[in-house]
Amino acid sequence: KLGSGAKAVEMAKNVAAMDPSMAGKAYLLIGTIWGSAKCGGNEVESRAHFWVAVDYMKKAKDADPSLAEDANKLIGQYSRYFPQQADAFMYDIIDGSSYSVSCNGMREATVVRTLK
């Protein structure tokens, strides 16, 4: 809320590394931070952060199955904002390819997913 998403992500990653019992909650937080980010750029760049958000929701479920209901709900919400396949095609970006997302001081590698 204070515009320190990158610092919050860094701290949550530290928690996940130091205390595996808290990893699921840390990943859920990281996914939520990525999902609420406001990123600029073209039609793909401005929506690519939702790929990272979904990645972290899946990690949260894997680390702590009790978070599956919340994570699945957020995965459904964030997935609706994936870029359109036609928009990605215009930038030579195809489903399944690797992609580096940079937004508000945060950076992650992910995989391209589009809406058909």
Coordinates of N, CA and C in Angstrom, one line a residue:
K1 N 0.8 -1.2 0.0 CA 0.0 0.0 0.0 C 0.9 1.3 0.0
L2 N 2.1 1.1 0.5 CA 3.0 2.3 0.6 C 3.8 2.4 -0.7
G3 N 3.6 1.6 -1.7 CA 4.4 1.7 -2.9 C 5.8 1.0 -2.8
S4 N 5.9 0.1 -1.8 CA 7.2 -0.6 -1.6 C 7.0 -2.1 -1.9
G5 N 6.4 -2.4 -3.1 CA 6.1 -3.8 -3.5 C 7.4 -4.6 -3.6
A6 N 8.4 -4.0 -4.2 CA 9.7 -4.7 -4.4 C 10.3 -5.1 -3.0
K7 N 10.3 -4.2 -2.1 CA 10.8 -4.5 -0.7 C 10.0 -5.6 0.0
A8 N 8.7 -5.5 -0.2 CA 7.8 -6.5 0.4 C 8.0 -7.8 -0.2
V9 N 8.2 -7.9 -1.5 CA 8.5 -9.2 -2.2 C 9.8 -9.7 -1.7
E10 N 10.8 -8.9 -1.6 CA 12.1 -9.3 -1.1 C 12.0 -9.9 0.3
M11 N 11.3 -9.2 1.2 CA 11.1 -9.7 2.6 C 10.3 -11.0 2.6
A12 N 9.3 -11.1 1.8 CA 8.5 -12.4 1.8 C 9.3 -13.5 1.3
K13 N 10.2 -13.3 0.3 CA 11.1 -14.4 -0.2 C 12.0 -14.8 0.9
N14 N 12.5 -13.9 1.7 CA 13.4 -14.2 2.8 C 12.6 -15.1 3.9
V15 N 11.4 -14.7 4.1 CA 10.6 -15.5 5.1 C 10.4 -16.9 4.6
A16 N 10.1 -17.1 3.3 CA 9.9 -18.4 2.7 C 11.2 -19.2 2.8
A17 N 12.3 -18.6 2.6 CA 13.6 -19.3 2.6 C 14.0 -19.7 4.0
M18 N 13.7 -18.8 5.0 CA 14.1 -19.1 6.4 C 13.1 -20.0 7.1
D19 N 11.8 -20.0 6.8 CA 10.8 -20.8 7.5 C 9.9 -21.4 6.5
P20 N 10.2 -22.6 6.1 CA 9.4 -23.3 5.1 C 7.9 -23.5 5.5
S21 N 7.6 -23.5 6.8 CA 6.2 -23.6 7.3 C 5.4 -22.3 6.9
M22 N 6.1 -21.2 6.6 CA 5.5 -20.0 6.3 C 5.5 -19.7 4.8
A23 N 6.2 -20.6 4.0 CA 6.4 -20.4 2.6 C 5.1 -20.1 1.8
G24 N 4.1 -20.9 2.1 CA 2.8 -20.8 1.4 C 2.2 -19.4 1.6
K25 N 2.2 -18.9 2.8 CA 1.6 -17.6 3.1 C 2.5 -16.5 2.4
A26 N 3.8 -16.7 2.4 CA 4.7 -15.8 1.8 C 4.5 -15.7 0.3
Y27 N 4.3 -16.9 -0.3 CA 4.1 -16.9 -1.8 C 2.7 -16.3 -2.1
L28 N 1.7 -16.5 -1.3 CA 0.4 -15.9 -1.5 C 0.5 -14.4 -1.5
L29 N 1.3 -13.9 -0.5 CA 1.5 -12.5 -0.4 C 2.2 -11.9 -1.6
I30 N 3.3 -12.6 -2.1 CA 4.0 -12.2 -3.3 C 3.1 -12.2 -4.5
G31 N 2.3 -13.2 -4.6 CA 1.4 -13.3 -5.8 C 0.4 -12.1 -5.7
T32 N -0.1 -11.8 -4.5 CA -1.0 -10.7 -4.4 C -0.4 -9.4 -4.7
I33 N 0.9 -9.2 -4.3 CA 1.6 -8.0 -4.7 C 1.8 -7.8 -6.2
W34 N 2.2 -8.9 -6.8 CA 2.3 -8.9 -8.3 C 1.0 -8.7 -9.0
G35 N -0.1 -9.3 -8.4 CA -1.4 -9.2 -9.0 C -2.0 -7.8 -8.9
S36 N -1.6 -7.0 -7.9 CA -2.1 -5.7 -7.7 C -1.2 -4.6 -8.3
A37 N -0.1 -5.0 -8.9 CA 0.9 -4.0 -9.4 C 0.2 -3.3 -10.6
K38 N 0.6 -2.1 -10.8 CA 0.2 -1.3 -12.0 C 1.5 -1.2 -12.9
C39 N 1.5 -1.9 -14.0 CA 2.7 -1.9 -14.9 C 2.3 -1.2 -16.2
G40 N 3.3 -0.5 -16.7 CA 3.1 0.2 -18.0 C 3.6 -0.7 -19.1
G41 N 3.5 -0.1 -20.3 CA 4.0 -0.8 -21.5 C 2.9 -1.1 -22.5
N42 N 3.2 -1.9 -23.5 CA 2.3 -2.3 -24.5 C 1.2 -3.3 -23.9
E43 N 0.4 -3.8 -24.8 CA -0.7 -4.7 -24.4 C -0.2 -5.9 -23.6
V44 N 1.0 -6.4 -23.9 CA 1.6 -7.6 -23.3 C 2.3 -7.2 -22.0
E45 N 3.2 -6.2 -22.1 CA 4.0 -5.7 -20.9 C 3.1 -5.3 -19.8
S46 N 2.0 -4.6 -20.1 CA 1.1 -4.1 -19.0 C 0.3 -5.2 -18.3
R47 N 0.3 -6.4 -18.9 CA -0.5 -7.5 -18.3 C 0.3 -8.7 -17.9
A48 N 1.6 -8.7 -18.3 CA 2.5 -9.9 -18.0 C 2.7 -10.1 -16.5
H49 N 2.5 -9.1 -15.7 CA 2.7 -9.3 -14.2 C 1.6 -10.3 -13.7
F50 N 0.5 -10.5 -14.4 CA -0.5 -11.4 -13.9 C 0.0 -12.9 -14.1
W51 N 0.9 -13.1 -15.0 CA 1.6 -14.4 -15.2 C 2.4 -14.7 -13.9
V52 N 3.1 -13.8 -13.5 CA 3.9 -13.9 -12.2 C 3.0 -14.2 -11.0
A53 N 2.0 -13.4 -10.9 CA 1.0 -13.5 -9.8 C 0.5 -15.0 -9.8
V54 N 0.1 -15.5 -10.9 CA -0.4 -16.9 -11.0 C 0.7 -17.9 -10.6
D55 N 1.9 -17.6 -11.1 CA 3.0 -18.5 -10.7 C 3.1 -18.6 -9.2
Y56 N 3.0 -17.5 -8.5 CA 3.2 -17.5 -7.0 C 2.0 -18.1 -6.3
M57 N 0.8 -18.0 -6.9 CA -0.4 -18.6 -6.3 C -0.2 -20.1 -6.4
K58 N 0.3 -20.6 -7.5 CA 0.5 -22.1 -7.6 C 1.6 -22.5 -6.6
K59 N 2.6 -21.7 -6.4 CA 3.7 -22.1 -5.4 C 3.1 -22.1 -4.0
A60 N 2.2 -21.2 -3.8 CA 1.5 -21.1 -2.5 C 0.7 -22.4 -2.2
K61 N 0.0 -22.8 -3.2 CA -0.8 -24.1 -3.0 C 0.1 -25.3 -2.8
D62 N 1.2 -25.3 -3.6 CA 2.2 -26.4 -3.4 C 2.8 -26.5 -2.0
A63 N 3.1 -25.3 -1.5 CA 3.8 -25.2 -0.2 C 2.8 -25.4 0.9
D64 N 1.6 -25.0 0.8 CA 0.6 -25.1 1.8 C -0.8 -25.4 1.2
P65 N -1.1 -26.7 1.1 CA -2.4 -27.0 0.5 C -3.7 -26.4 1.2
S66 N -3.5 -26.0 2.4 CA -4.7 -25.3 3.1 C -5.0 -24.0 2.4
L67 N -4.1 -23.4 1.6 CA -4.3 -22.2 1.0 C -4.9 -22.3 -0.4
A68 N -5.2 -23.6 -0.8 CA -5.6 -23.8 -2.2 C -6.9 -23.1 -2.6
E69 N -7.9 -23.0 -1.7 CA -9.1 -22.3 -2.0 C -8.9 -20.8 -2.4
D70 N -8.2 -20.2 -1.5 CA -7.9 -18.7 -1.7 C -7.0 -18.6 -3.0
A71 N -6.0 -19.4 -3.1 CA -5.1 -19.3 -4.3 C -5.8 -19.5 -5.6
N72 N -6.7 -20.5 -5.6 CA -7.5 -20.8 -6.8 C -8.4 -19.7 -7.2
K73 N -9.0 -19.0 -6.2 CA -9.9 -17.9 -6.4 C -9.1 -16.8 -7.1
L74 N -7.9 -16.5 -6.6 CA -7.0 -15.5 -7.1 C -6.5 -15.9 -8.5
I75 N -6.2 -17.1 -8.7 CA -5.7 -17.6 -10.0 C -6.8 -17.3 -11.1
G76 N -8.0 -17.6 -10.7 CA -9.2 -17.3 -11.6 C -9.3 -15.8 -11.9
Q77 N -9.1 -15.0 -10.9 CA -9.2 -13.5 -11.1 C -8.1 -13.0 -12.0
Y78 N -6.9 -13.4 -11.7 CA -5.7 -12.9 -12.4 C -5.7 -13.4 -13.8
S79 N -6.1 -14.7 -14.0 CA -6.0 -15.3 -15.4 C -6.9 -14.5 -16.4
R80 N -7.9 -13.9 -15.9 CA -8.8 -13.2 -16.8 C -8.1 -12.0 -17.4
Y81 N -7.0 -11.5 -16.8 CA -6.3 -10.4 -17.3 C -5.1 -10.7 -18.2
F82 N -4.9 -12.0 -18.5 CA -3.8 -12.4 -19.4 C -4.0 -11.7 -20.7
P83 N -2.9 -11.3 -21.4 CA -3.1 -10.7 -22.7 C -3.7 -11.6 -23.7
Q84 N -4.4 -11.0 -24.7 CA -5.0 -11.7 -25.8 C -3.9 -12.4 -26.7
Q85 N -4.1 -13.5 -27.2 CA -3.2 -14.2 -28.0 C -2.8 -13.4 -29.2
A86 N -3.8 -12.7 -29.8 CA -3.5 -11.9 -31.0 C -2.6 -10.7 -30.7
D87 N -2.8 -10.1 -29.5 CA -1.9 -9.0 -29.1 C -0.4 -9.5 -28.9
A88 N -0.3 -10.7 -28.2 CA 1.0 -11.2 -28.0 C 1.7 -11.5 -29.4
F89 N 0.9 -12.1 -30.3 CA 1.4 -12.4 -31.6 C 2.0 -11.2 -32.3
M90 N 1.4 -10.1 -32.1 CA 1.9 -8.8 -32.8 C 3.3 -8.4 -32.3
Y91 N 3.7 -8.9 -31.1 CA 5.0 -8.6 -30.5 C 5.9 -9.9 -30.6
D92 N 5.5 -10.8 -31.4 CA 6.3 -12.1 -31.6 C 6.5 -12.8 -30.3
I93 N 5.4 -12.8 -29.5 CA 5.5 -13.5 -28.2 C 4.4 -14.6 -28.3
I94 N 4.9 -15.9 -28.0 CA 4.0 -17.0 -28.1 C 3.8 -17.8 -26.8
D95 N 2.7 -18.4 -26.7 CA 2.4 -19.2 -25.5 C 3.5 -20.2 -25.2
G96 N 3.9 -20.4 -24.0 CA 4.9 -21.3 -23.6 C 6.3 -20.8 -23.6
S97 N 6.5 -19.7 -24.2 CA 7.9 -19.1 -24.2 C 8.2 -18.5 -22.9
S98 N 9.5 -18.4 -22.6 CA 9.9 -17.7 -21.4 C 9.8 -16.2 -21.6
Y99 N 9.6 -15.5 -20.5 CA 9.4 -14.0 -20.5 C 9.9 -13.4 -19.2
S100 N 10.6 -12.3 -19.3 CA 11.1 -11.6 -18.1 C 10.2 -10.4 -17.9
V101 N 9.6 -10.4 -16.7 CA 8.7 -9.3 -16.3 C 9.4 -8.3 -15.4
S102 N 9.3 -7.1 -15.7 CA 9.9 -6.0 -14.8 C 8.8 -5.0 -14.6
C103 N 8.6 -4.7 -13.3 CA 7.5 -3.8 -12.9 C 7.8 -3.2 -11.5
N104 N 7.8 -1.9 -11.4 CA 7.9 -1.3 -10.1 C 9.1 -1.8 -9.3
G105 N 10.2 -2.0 -9.9 CA 11.4 -2.5 -9.2 C 11.4 -4.0 -8.9
M106 N 10.4 -4.7 -9.4 CA 10.3 -6.1 -9.2 C 10.7 -6.8 -10.6
R107 N 11.3 -7.9 -10.5 CA 11.7 -8.6 -11.7 C 11.6 -10.1 -11.5
E108 N 10.9 -10.8 -12.4 CA 10.8 -12.3 -12.4 C 10.8 -12.8 -13.8
A109 N 11.2 -14.1 -13.9 CA 11.1 -14.8 -15.1 C 9.8 -15.7 -15.0
T110 N 9.1 -15.8 -16.1 CA 7.9 -16.6 -16.1 C 7.6 -17.2 -17.5
V111 N 6.5 -17.7 -17.7 CA 6.1 -18.3 -19.0 C 4.9 -17.6 -19.5
V112 N 4.9 -17.4 -20.8 CA 3.8 -16.7 -21.5 C 2.6 -17.6 -21.5
R113 N 1.4 -16.9 -21.2 CA 0.1 -17.5 -21.3 C -0.8 -16.5 -21.8
T114 N -1.7 -16.8 -22.7 CA -2.6 -15.8 -23.3 C -4.0 -16.3 -23.3
L115 N -4.9 -15.4 -23.6 CA -6.3 -15.7 -23.7 C -6.5 -15.9 -25.2
K116 N -7.2 -17.0 -25.6 CA -7.5 -17.3 -27.0 C -8.8 -16.6 -27.4

